[in-house]
Structures are given as structure tokens and as C-alpha cells.
mmCIF file of C-alpha atoms in Angstrom:
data_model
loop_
_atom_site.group_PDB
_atom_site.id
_atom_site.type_symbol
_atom_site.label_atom_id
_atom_site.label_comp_id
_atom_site.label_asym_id
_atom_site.label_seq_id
_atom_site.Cartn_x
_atom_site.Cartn_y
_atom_site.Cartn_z
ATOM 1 C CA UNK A 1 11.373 21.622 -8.335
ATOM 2 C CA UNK A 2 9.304 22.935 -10.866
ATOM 3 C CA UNK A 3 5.721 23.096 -9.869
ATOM 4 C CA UNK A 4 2.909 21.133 -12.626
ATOM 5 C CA UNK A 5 0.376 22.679 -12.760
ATOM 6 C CA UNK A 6 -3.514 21.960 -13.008
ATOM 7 C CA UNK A 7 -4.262 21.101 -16.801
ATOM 8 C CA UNK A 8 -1.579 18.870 -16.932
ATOM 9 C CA UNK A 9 -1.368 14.954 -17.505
ATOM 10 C CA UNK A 10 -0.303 12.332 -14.895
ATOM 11 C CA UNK A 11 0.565 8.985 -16.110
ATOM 12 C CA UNK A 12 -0.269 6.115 -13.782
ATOM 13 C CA UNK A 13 1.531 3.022 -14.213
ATOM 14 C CA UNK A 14 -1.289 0.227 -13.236
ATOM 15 C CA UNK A 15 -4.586 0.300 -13.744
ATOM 16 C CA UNK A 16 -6.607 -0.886 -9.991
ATOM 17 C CA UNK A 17 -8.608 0.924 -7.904
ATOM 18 C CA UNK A 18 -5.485 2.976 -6.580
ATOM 19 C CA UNK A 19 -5.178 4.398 -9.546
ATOM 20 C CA UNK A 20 -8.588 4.977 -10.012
ATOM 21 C CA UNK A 21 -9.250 6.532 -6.586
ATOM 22 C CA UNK A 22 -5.118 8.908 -7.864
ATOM 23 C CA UNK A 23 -7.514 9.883 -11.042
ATOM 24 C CA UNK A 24 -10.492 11.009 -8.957
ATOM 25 C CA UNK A 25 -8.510 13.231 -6.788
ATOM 26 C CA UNK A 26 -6.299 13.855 -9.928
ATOM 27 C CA UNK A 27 -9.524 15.661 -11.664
ATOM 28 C CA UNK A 28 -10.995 17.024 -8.600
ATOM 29 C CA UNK A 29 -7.803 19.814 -8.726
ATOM 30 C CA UNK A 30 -7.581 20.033 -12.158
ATOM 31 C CA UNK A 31 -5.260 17.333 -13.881
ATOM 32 C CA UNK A 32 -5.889 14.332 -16.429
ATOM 33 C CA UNK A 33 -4.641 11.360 -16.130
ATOM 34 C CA UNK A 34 -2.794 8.748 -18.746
ATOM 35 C CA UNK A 35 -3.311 5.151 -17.579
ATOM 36 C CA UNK A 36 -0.251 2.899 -18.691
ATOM 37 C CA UNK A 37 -1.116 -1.115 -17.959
ATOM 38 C CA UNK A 38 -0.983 -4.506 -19.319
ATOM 39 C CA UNK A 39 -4.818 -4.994 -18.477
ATOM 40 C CA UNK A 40 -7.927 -2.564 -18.231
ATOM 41 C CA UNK A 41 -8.872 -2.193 -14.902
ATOM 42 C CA UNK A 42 -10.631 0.583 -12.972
ATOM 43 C CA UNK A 43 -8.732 3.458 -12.957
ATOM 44 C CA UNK A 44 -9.627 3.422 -16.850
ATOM 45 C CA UNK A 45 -12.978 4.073 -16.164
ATOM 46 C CA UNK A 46 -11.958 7.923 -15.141
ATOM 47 C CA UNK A 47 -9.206 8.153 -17.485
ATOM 48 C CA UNK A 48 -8.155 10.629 -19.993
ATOM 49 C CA UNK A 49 -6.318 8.152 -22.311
ATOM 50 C CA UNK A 50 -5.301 4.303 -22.008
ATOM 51 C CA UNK A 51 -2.405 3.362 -22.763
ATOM 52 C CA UNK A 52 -2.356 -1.101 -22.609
ATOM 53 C CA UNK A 53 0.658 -2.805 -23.327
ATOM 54 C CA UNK A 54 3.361 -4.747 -20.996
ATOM 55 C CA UNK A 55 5.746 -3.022 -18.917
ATOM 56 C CA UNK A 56 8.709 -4.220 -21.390
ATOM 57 C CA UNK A 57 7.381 -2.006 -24.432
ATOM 58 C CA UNK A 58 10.127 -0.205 -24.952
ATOM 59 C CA UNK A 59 8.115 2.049 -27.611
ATOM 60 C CA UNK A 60 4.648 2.385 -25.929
ATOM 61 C CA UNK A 61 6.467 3.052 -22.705
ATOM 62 C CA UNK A 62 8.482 5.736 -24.548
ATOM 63 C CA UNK A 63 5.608 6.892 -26.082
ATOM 64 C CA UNK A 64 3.221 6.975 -22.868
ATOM 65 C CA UNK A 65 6.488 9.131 -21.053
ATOM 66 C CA UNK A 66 5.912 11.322 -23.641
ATOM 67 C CA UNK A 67 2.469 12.139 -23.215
ATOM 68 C CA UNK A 68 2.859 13.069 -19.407
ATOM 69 C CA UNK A 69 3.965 15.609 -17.639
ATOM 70 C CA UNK A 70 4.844 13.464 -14.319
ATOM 71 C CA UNK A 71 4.658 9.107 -13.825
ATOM 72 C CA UNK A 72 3.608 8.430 -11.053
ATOM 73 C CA UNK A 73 2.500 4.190 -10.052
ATOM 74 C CA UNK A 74 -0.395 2.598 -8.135
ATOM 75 C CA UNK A 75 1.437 -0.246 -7.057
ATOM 76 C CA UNK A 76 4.606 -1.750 -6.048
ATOM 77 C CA UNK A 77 5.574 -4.830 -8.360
ATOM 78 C CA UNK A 78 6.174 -2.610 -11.563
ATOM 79 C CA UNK A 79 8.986 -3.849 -13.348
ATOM 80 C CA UNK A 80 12.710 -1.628 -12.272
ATOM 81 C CA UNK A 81 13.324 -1.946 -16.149
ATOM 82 C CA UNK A 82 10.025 -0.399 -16.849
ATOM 83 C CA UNK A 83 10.759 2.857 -14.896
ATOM 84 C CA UNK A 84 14.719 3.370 -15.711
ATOM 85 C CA UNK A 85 13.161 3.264 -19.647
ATOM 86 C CA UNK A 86 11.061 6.181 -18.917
ATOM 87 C CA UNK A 87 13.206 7.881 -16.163
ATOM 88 C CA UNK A 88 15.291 9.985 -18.261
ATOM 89 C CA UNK A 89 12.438 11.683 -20.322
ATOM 90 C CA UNK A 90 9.696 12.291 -17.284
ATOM 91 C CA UNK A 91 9.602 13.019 -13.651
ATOM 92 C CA UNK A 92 8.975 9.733 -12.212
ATOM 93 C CA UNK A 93 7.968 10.102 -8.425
ATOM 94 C CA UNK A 94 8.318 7.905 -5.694
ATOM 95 C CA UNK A 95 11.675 7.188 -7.863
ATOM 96 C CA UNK A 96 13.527 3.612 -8.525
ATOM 97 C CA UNK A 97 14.873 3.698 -4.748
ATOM 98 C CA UNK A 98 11.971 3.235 -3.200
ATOM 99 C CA UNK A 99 10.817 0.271 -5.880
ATOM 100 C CA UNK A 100 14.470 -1.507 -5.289
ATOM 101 C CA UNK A 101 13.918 -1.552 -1.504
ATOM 102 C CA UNK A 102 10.132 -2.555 -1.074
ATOM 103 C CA UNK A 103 10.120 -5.059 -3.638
ATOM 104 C CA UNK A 104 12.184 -7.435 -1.499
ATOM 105 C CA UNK A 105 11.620 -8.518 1.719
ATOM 106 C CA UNK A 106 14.746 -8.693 3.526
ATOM 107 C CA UNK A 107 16.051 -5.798 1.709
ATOM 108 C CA UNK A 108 13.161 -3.399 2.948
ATOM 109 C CA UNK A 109 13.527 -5.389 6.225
ATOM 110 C CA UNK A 110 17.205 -4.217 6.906
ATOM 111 C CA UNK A 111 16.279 -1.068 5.168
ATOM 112 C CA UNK A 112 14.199 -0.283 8.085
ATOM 113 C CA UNK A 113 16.191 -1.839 10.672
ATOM 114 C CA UNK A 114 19.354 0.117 9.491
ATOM 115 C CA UNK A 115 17.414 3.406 10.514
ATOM 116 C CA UNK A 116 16.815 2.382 13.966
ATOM 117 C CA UNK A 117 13.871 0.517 13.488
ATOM 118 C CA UNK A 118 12.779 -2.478 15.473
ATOM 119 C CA UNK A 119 11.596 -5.929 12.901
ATOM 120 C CA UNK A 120 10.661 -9.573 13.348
ATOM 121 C CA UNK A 121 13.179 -12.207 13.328
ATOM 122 C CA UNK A 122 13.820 -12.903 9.521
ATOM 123 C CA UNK A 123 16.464 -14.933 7.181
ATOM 124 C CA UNK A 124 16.302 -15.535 3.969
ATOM 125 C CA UNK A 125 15.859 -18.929 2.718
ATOM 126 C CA UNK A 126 16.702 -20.534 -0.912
ATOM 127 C CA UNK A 127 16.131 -23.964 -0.414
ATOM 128 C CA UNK A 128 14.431 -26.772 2.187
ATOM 129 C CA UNK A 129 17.766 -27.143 3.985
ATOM 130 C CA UNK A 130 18.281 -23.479 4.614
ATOM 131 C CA UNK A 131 14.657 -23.163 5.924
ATOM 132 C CA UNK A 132 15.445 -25.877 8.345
ATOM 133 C CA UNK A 133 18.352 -24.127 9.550
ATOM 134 C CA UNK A 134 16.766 -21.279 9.854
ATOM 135 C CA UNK A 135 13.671 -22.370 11.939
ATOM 136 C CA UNK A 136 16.200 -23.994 14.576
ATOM 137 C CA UNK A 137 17.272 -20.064 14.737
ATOM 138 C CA UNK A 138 13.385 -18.380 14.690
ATOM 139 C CA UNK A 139 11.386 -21.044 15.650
ATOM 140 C CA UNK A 140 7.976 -22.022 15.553
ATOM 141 C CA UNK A 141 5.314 -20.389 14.890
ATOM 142 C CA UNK A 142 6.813 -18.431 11.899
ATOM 143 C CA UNK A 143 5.733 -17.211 8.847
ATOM 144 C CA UNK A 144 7.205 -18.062 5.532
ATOM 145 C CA UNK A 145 6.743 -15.653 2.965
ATOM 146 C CA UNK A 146 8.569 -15.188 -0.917
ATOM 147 C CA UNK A 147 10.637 -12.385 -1.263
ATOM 148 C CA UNK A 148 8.790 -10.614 -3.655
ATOM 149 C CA UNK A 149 5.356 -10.516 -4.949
ATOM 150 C CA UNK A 150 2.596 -11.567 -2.767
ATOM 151 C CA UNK A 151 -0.127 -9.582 -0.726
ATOM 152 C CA UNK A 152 -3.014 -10.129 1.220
ATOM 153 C CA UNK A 153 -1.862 -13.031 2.389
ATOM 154 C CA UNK A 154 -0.833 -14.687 -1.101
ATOM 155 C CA UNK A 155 2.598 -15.878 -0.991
ATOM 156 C CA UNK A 156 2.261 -16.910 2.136
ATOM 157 C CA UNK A 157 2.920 -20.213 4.599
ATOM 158 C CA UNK A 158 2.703 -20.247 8.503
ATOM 159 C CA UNK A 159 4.365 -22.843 10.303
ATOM 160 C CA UNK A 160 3.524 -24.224 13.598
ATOM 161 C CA UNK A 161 5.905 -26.872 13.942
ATOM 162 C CA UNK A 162 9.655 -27.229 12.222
ATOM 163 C CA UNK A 163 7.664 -30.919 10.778
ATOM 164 C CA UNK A 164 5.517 -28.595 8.054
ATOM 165 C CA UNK A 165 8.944 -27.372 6.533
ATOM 166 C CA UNK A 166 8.683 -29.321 3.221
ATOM 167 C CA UNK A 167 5.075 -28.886 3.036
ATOM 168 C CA UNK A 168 5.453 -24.739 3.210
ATOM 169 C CA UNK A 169 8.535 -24.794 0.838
ATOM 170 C CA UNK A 170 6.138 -26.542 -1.548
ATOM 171 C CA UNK A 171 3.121 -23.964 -0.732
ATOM 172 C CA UNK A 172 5.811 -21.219 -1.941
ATOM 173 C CA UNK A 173 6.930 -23.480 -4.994
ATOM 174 C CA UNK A 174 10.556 -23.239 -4.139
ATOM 175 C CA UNK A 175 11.020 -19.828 -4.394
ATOM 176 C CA UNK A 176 13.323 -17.515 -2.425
ATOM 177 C CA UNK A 177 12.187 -16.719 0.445
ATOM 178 C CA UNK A 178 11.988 -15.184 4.097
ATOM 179 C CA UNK A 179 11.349 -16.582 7.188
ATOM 180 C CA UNK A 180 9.970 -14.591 9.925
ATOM 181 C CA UNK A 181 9.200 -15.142 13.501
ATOM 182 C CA UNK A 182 6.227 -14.232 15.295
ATOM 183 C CA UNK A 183 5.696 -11.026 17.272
ATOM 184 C CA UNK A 184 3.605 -10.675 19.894
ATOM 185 C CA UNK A 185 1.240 -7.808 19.643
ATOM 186 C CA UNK A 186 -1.762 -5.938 20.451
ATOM 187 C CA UNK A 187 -2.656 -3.904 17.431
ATOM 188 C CA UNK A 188 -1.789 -3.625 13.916
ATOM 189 C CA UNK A 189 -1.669 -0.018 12.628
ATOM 190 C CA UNK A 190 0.050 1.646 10.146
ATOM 191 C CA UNK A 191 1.524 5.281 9.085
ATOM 192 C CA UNK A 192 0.646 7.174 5.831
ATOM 193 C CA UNK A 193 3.017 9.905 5.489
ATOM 194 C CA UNK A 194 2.732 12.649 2.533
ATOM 195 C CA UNK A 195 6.157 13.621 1.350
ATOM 196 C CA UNK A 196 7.259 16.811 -0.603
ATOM 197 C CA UNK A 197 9.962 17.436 -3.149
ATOM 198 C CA UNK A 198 11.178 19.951 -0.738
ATOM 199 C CA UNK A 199 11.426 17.198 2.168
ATOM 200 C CA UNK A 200 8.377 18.755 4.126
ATOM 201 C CA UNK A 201 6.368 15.947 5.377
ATOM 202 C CA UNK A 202 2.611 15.031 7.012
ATOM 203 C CA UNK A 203 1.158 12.460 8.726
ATOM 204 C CA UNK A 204 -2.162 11.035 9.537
ATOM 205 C CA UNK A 205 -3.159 9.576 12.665
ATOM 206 C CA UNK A 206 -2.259 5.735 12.856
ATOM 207 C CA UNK A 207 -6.076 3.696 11.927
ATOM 208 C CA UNK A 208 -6.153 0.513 13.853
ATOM 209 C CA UNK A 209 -6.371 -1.891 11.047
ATOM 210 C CA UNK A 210 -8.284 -5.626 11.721
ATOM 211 C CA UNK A 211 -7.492 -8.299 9.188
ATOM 212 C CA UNK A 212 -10.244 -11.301 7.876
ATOM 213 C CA UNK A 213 -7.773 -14.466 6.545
ATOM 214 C CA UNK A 214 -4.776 -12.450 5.561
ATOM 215 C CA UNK A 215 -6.408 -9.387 4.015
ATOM 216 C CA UNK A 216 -7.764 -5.995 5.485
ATOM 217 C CA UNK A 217 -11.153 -5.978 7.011
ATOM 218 C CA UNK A 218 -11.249 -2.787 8.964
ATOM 219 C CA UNK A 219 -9.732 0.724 9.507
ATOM 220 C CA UNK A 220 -10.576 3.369 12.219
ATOM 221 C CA UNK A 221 -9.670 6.002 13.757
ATOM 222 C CA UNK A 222 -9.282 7.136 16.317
ATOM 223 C CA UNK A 223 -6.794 4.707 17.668
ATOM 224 C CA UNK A 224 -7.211 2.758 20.809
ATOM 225 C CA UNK A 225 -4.413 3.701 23.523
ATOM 226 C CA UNK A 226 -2.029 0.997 22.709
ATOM 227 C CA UNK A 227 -1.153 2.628 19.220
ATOM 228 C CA UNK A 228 -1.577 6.445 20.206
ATOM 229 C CA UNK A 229 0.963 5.911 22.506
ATOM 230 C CA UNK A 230 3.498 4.309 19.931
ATOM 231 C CA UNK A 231 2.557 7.095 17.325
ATOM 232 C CA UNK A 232 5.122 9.668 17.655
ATOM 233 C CA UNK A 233 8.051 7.123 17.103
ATOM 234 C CA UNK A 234 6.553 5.445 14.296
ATOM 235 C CA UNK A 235 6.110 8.637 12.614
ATOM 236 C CA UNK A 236 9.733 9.592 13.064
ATOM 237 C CA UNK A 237 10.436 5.997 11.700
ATOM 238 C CA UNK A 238 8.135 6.604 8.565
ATOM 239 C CA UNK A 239 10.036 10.076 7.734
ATOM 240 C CA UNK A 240 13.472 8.762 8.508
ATOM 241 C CA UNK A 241 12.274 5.879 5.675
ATOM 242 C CA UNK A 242 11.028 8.826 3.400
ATOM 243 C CA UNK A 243 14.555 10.506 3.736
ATOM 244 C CA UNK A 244 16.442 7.929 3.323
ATOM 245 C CA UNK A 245 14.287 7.210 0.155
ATOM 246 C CA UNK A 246 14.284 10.569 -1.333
ATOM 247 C CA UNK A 247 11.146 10.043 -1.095
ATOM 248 C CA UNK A 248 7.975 12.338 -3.291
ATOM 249 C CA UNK A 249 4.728 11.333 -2.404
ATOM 250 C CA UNK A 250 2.852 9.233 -0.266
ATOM 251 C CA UNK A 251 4.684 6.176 1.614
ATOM 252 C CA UNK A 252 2.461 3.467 4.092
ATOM 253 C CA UNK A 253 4.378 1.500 6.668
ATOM 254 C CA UNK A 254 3.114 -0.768 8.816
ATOM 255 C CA UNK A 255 3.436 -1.965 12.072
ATOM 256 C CA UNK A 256 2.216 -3.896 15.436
ATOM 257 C CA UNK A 257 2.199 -2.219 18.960
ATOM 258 C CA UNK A 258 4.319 -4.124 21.227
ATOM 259 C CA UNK A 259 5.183 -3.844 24.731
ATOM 260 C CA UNK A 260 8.515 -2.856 23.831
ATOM 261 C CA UNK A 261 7.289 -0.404 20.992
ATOM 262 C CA UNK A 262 6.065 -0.124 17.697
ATOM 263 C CA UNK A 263 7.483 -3.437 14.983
ATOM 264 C CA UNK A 264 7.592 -2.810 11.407
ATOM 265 C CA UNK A 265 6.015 -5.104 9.456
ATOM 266 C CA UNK A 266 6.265 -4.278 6.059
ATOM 267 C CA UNK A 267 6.124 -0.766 3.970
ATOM 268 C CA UNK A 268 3.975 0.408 0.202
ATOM 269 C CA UNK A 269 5.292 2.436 -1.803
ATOM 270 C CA UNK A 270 2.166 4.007 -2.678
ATOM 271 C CA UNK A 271 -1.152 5.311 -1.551
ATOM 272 C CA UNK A 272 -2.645 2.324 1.079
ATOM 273 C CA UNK A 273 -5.704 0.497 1.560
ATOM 274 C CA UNK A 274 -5.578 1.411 5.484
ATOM 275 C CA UNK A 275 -5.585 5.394 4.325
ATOM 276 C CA UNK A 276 -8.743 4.974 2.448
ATOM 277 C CA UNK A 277 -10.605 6.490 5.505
ATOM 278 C CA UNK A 278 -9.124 9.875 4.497
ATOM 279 C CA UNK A 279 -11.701 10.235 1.451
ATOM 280 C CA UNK A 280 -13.677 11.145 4.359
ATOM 281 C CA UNK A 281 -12.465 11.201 6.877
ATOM 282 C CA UNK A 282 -9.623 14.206 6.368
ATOM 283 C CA UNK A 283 -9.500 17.629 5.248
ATOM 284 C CA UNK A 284 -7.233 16.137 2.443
ATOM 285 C CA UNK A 285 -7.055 12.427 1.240
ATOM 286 C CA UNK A 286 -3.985 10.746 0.630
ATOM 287 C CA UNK A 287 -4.675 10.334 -2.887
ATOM 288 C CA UNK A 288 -4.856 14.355 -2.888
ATOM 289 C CA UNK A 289 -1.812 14.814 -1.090
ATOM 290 C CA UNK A 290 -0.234 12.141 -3.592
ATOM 291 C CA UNK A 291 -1.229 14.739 -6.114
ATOM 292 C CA UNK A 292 -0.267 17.123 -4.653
ATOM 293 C CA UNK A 293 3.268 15.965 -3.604
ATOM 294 C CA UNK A 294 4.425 14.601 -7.238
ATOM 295 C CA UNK A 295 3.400 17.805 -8.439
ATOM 296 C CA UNK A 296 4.763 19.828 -6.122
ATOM 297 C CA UNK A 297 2.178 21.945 -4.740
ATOM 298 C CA UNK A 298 1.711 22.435 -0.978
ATOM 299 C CA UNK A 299 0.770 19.183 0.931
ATOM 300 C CA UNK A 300 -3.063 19.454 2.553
ATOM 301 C CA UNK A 301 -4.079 19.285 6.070
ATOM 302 C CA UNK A 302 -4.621 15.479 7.274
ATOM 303 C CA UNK A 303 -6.674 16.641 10.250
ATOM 304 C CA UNK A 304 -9.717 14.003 11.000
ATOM 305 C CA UNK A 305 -13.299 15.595 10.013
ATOM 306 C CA UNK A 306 -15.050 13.546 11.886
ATOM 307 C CA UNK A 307 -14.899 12.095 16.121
ATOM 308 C CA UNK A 308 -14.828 8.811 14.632
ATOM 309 C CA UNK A 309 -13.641 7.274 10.977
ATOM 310 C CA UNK A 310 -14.469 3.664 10.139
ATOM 311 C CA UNK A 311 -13.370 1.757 6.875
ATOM 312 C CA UNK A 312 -14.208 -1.385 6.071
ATOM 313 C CA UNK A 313 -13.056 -3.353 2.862
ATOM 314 C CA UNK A 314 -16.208 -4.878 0.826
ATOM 315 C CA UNK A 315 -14.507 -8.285 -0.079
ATOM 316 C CA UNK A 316 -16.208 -10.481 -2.989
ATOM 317 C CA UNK A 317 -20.044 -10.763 -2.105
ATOM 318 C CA UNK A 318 -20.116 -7.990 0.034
ATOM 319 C CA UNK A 319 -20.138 -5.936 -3.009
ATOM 320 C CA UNK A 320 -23.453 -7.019 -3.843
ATOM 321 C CA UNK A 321 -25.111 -5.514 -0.373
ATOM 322 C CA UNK A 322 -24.892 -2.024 -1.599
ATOM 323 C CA UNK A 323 -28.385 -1.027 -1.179
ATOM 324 C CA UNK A 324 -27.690 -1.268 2.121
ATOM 325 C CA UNK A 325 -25.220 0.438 2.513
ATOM 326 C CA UNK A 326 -26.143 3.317 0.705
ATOM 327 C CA UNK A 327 -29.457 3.568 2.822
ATOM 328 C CA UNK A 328 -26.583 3.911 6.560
ATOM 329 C CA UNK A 329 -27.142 6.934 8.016
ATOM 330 C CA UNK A 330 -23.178 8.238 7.554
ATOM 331 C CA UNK A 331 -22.128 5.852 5.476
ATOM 332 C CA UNK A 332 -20.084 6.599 2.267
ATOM 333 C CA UNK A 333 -20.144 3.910 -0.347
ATOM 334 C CA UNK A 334 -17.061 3.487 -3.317
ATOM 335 C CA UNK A 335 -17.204 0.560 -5.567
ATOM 336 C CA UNK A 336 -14.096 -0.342 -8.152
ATOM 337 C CA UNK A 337 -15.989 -1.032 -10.846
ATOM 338 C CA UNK A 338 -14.510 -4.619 -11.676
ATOM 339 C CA UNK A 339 -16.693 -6.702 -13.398
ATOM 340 C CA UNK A 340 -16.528 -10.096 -11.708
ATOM 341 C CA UNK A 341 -16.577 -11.254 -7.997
ATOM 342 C CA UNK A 342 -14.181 -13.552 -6.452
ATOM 343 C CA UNK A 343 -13.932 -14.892 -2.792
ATOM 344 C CA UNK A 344 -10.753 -12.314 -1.497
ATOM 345 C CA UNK A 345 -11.284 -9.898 -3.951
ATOM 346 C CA UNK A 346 -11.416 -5.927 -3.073
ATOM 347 C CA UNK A 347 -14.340 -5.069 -4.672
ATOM 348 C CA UNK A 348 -15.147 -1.702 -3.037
ATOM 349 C CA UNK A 349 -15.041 -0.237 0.905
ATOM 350 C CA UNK A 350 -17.828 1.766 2.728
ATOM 351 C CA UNK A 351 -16.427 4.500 5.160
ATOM 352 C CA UNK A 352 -18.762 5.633 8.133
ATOM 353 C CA UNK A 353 -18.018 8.542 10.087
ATOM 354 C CA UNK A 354 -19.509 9.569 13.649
ATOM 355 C CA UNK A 355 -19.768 13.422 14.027
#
């Protein structure tokens, strides 16, 4: 592959923090960037130019490819049609493969399975009857999640007892769905892995990651025991994935430590709210060695700079405490920029490191 070079434009498809935090690495080394989304959002804020229009433009989009040197996209629910329009006149990296797996459930699910990974129960259900059948299969508790779409818990119905069928059908509206049966765990952790168009990959070590009602509270490294020990074949997991993908860039899966062994739960496409410790926290953050991947220069060193790497997620109000944090001893502060608070709503993270 042809190496881009600094002074060159990256388009983003999506304009959230992720791309926002892409851009900031993005200029650190030398590049622009060319947001491309249906709504401003942060990652204008550092952009170069702004592309907003829907993902079926055929002409913007066109236009947009154009403009950029390499696509790259900040999340995973961008329209298939949107990239095979722009495919054929820009490098886009991760490529299609990677969308047409994660953005369904059971497809990444056997995905992963297929390469010798271990995964919940699951079955796909498209209607009351089937989930019925299916939780006489799984059993209770499970959780009931649509196929595609949905994070942070959205999307989303546990069930205790095979009685709350119709009532979690409804909380999905009907839609196709998976059912999946309960693990039992210790941890959650994940992998980010940095791959390179010349199939070279990195790793950083696995954060322990604590969740708050469906949606990432905490990340830190290093890991306790439970997940160190499960780290190697994870790892090997998360690059046979990246293969298998043709993968160019940086890829999150995660997963809970079990007795018998690391269980995937479910994989991004993208640069990861668990790896935002590596601002940091590493000689190079993922969103560098995103960069740096998709535009083929050498991948950085994701060695830990620190004894100890905390993240935590500021989540509606606790945006508004940032006095605070900015007067913690080792504390690093990043707000989005979005201009309203909700309850559940990613509004910024603090990382605090222990030297």
C-alpha cells in the first residue's frame, strides 16, 4: 500500500466524539480532516471542512470521496450503501467486511465463534413464538437484544422469567432479534488491537471495564489477575478476527473472564470507549495508531506510561463538575463539546494516572 502522507485529508464518516478525539490525533501528525454527517456534532469543532448531508447522497457522498485522500468512520451503524458509493473512488479502511459482520448480532456472533472463539448461548428470534421457543432452549435469565442498532444498553430487554416474554418483545417493538443467555463471569475487559495494511498487528493491555445501568463507567489498567491471565488468548482471538476481516485499523472486542476462559461479548469496528485511557496512558493512543494504520505508516508503541491508568466516563451531570476535576492532582480532563446534557449521555471522561 501506498503510504499518505502528513498534509493530507481524512474523511470521517460521523461526526461524535470519536471522530473528534480521530481529528485531534489526525492534526497532532500532520493531517486534516473532512467530517461527512447528517448532524454537527463534535468532531466538527476540530475540523478542516464539514461536509452535512445523509448517508444516501449519492452526490455529496461522491463529492466528500473526492475531497479525501482516505475514509475512514467513527462508528459502526453507517449505512453498507453509503460506503460501496464511495468505495471505488477512495481508500475506505476498516472496509465493508468488517461493517457487514458487526452490524448484526448473530452474524458477528458466529463470526467469532467460527474462529475458535467461545460466545453466550444466542438464537435469533423474529417473532413472540420464536422467543418462547427459544427461552425453553437458553433459559432464564437472558438478555434480549435487536440485531442491529443499539448500545449502551439501548435496545435492550433482560428477562428473568420465560412470563416477561411478551412484555420484552414489546420493549424491542417487534424487531428481529437475539436472545442470549447469561454467562457467568468475573470481569469484563476488552482488547484494542491496531492493525496494519501489511497485517502487522499491536495490542494494548486488556482495561478492566465497570459498567453503571448498561453503559461504561470505568476503565483501568492494569488488570486484576482474572483478566491478565486470559490475555494472551484473547489477543490471538482479536487478530484471528482482524485477519479474517482484512482488517486496517483499530478493532475493540470485548469479553468476560470466565472460569473456563475468556467469552466474547460483542466487537467495534472502530476506535473504543474502553481505549480512551491510551490518550494517556500509552506511548501511542489508539486514535494515533488508527491514523497511523489507515495511512499506512508504522503502528506506535502501546506500552502503559504510567503504574496505573484510570478512565472514567463523565455521564450527563457529571460534566458539569469540571472544576474539580481539573484541580486532581493527575487527572486529565476531555470534554465533547455537545451542547446539551441528558441523563446517559457521554459527555466527556477524566483519565488519572498513578506514576
Amino acid at each position: 500500500m501506498t503510504t499518505i502522507p502528513p498534509g493530507a485529508t481524512i474523511g470521517i464518516l460521523g461526526s461524535g466524539q470519536l471522530g473528534r478525539m480521530l481529528g485531534v490525533a489526525a492534526a497532532q501528525i500532520g493531517y486534516r480532516i473532512h467530517v461527512f454527517a447528517p448532524e454537527s456534532g463534535p468532531a466538527n469543532d476540530i475540523s478542516s471542512a464539514f461536509t452535512r448531508a445523509g448517508f444516501h447522497e449519492a452526490d455529496e457522498l461522491a463529492a466528500f470521496a473526492r475531497a479525501c485522500d482516505v475514509v475512514t468512520y467513527e462508528f459502526e451503524n453507517v449505512p453498507l450503501a453509503a460506503l460501496s458509493a464511495i468505495a471505488d473512488k477512495v481508500p475506505v479502511r476498516p472496509g465493508l467486511k468488517a461493517l457487514e459482520v458487526a452490524q448484526v448480532r448473530h452474524v458477528e456472533k458466529a463470526f467469532v465463534r467460527d474462529l475458535g472463539g467461545r460466545t453466550a448461548p444466542f438464537a435469533t428470534v423474529d417473532s413472540l413464538d420464536e422467543l418462547v421457543a427459544a427461552l425453553e432452549i437458553i433459559g432464564t435469565p437472558a438478555i434480549l437484544k435487536t440485531v442491529s442498532l443499539g448500545y449502551d444498553g439501548k435496545g435492550q430487554a433482560r428477562i428473568d422469567d420465560p412470563a416477561q416474554a411478551a412484555e420484552a418483545w414489546e420493549a424491542v417493538k417487534g424487531q428481529p432479534s437475539i436472545l442470549e443467555g447469561f454467562v457467568t463471569f468475573s470481569h469484563e475487559f476488552s482488547i484494542i488491537l491496531a492493525r496494519a495494511p501489511d497485517g502487522s498487528t499491536t495490542s494494548y493491555p486488556p482495561p478492566w471495564n465497570q459498567h453503571r445501568s448498561g453503559i461504561l463507567h470505568l476503565s483501568s489498567i492494569p488488570a486484576p489477575a482474572e483478566i491478565a491471565s486470559q490475555w494472551t488468548e484473547a489477543a490471538a482471538l482479536a487478530g484471528r478476527v482482524a485477519e479474517a476481516l482484512d482488517y486496517v485499523g483499530v478493532i475493540a472486542l470485548e469479553f468476560f473472564a470466565t472460569a473456563d476462559g475468556p467469552v466474547f461479548n460483542e466487537m467495534a469496528p472502530r476506535v473504543h470507549n474502553s481505549g480512551h485511557w491510551t490518550i494517556e496512558g500509552a506511548e501511542t493512543s489508539q486514535f494515533e495508531n488508527h491514523i497511523r494504520a489507515i495511512c499506512g505508516l508504522p503502528l506506535g508503541s502501546t506500552a502503559p506510561t504510567a503504574l496505573r491508568v484510570e478512565m472514567e466516563n463523565l455521564i450527563g451531570d457529571d460534566a458539569t463538575r469540571w472544576a474539580d476535576y481539573l484541580a486532581e492532582p493527575g487527572a486529565h480532563l476531555h470534554l465533547y463539546g455537545k451542547h446539551e446534557i441528558r441523563p446517559g449521555r457521554k459527555m466527556g471522561h477524566v483519565t488519572r494516572l498513578e506514576r
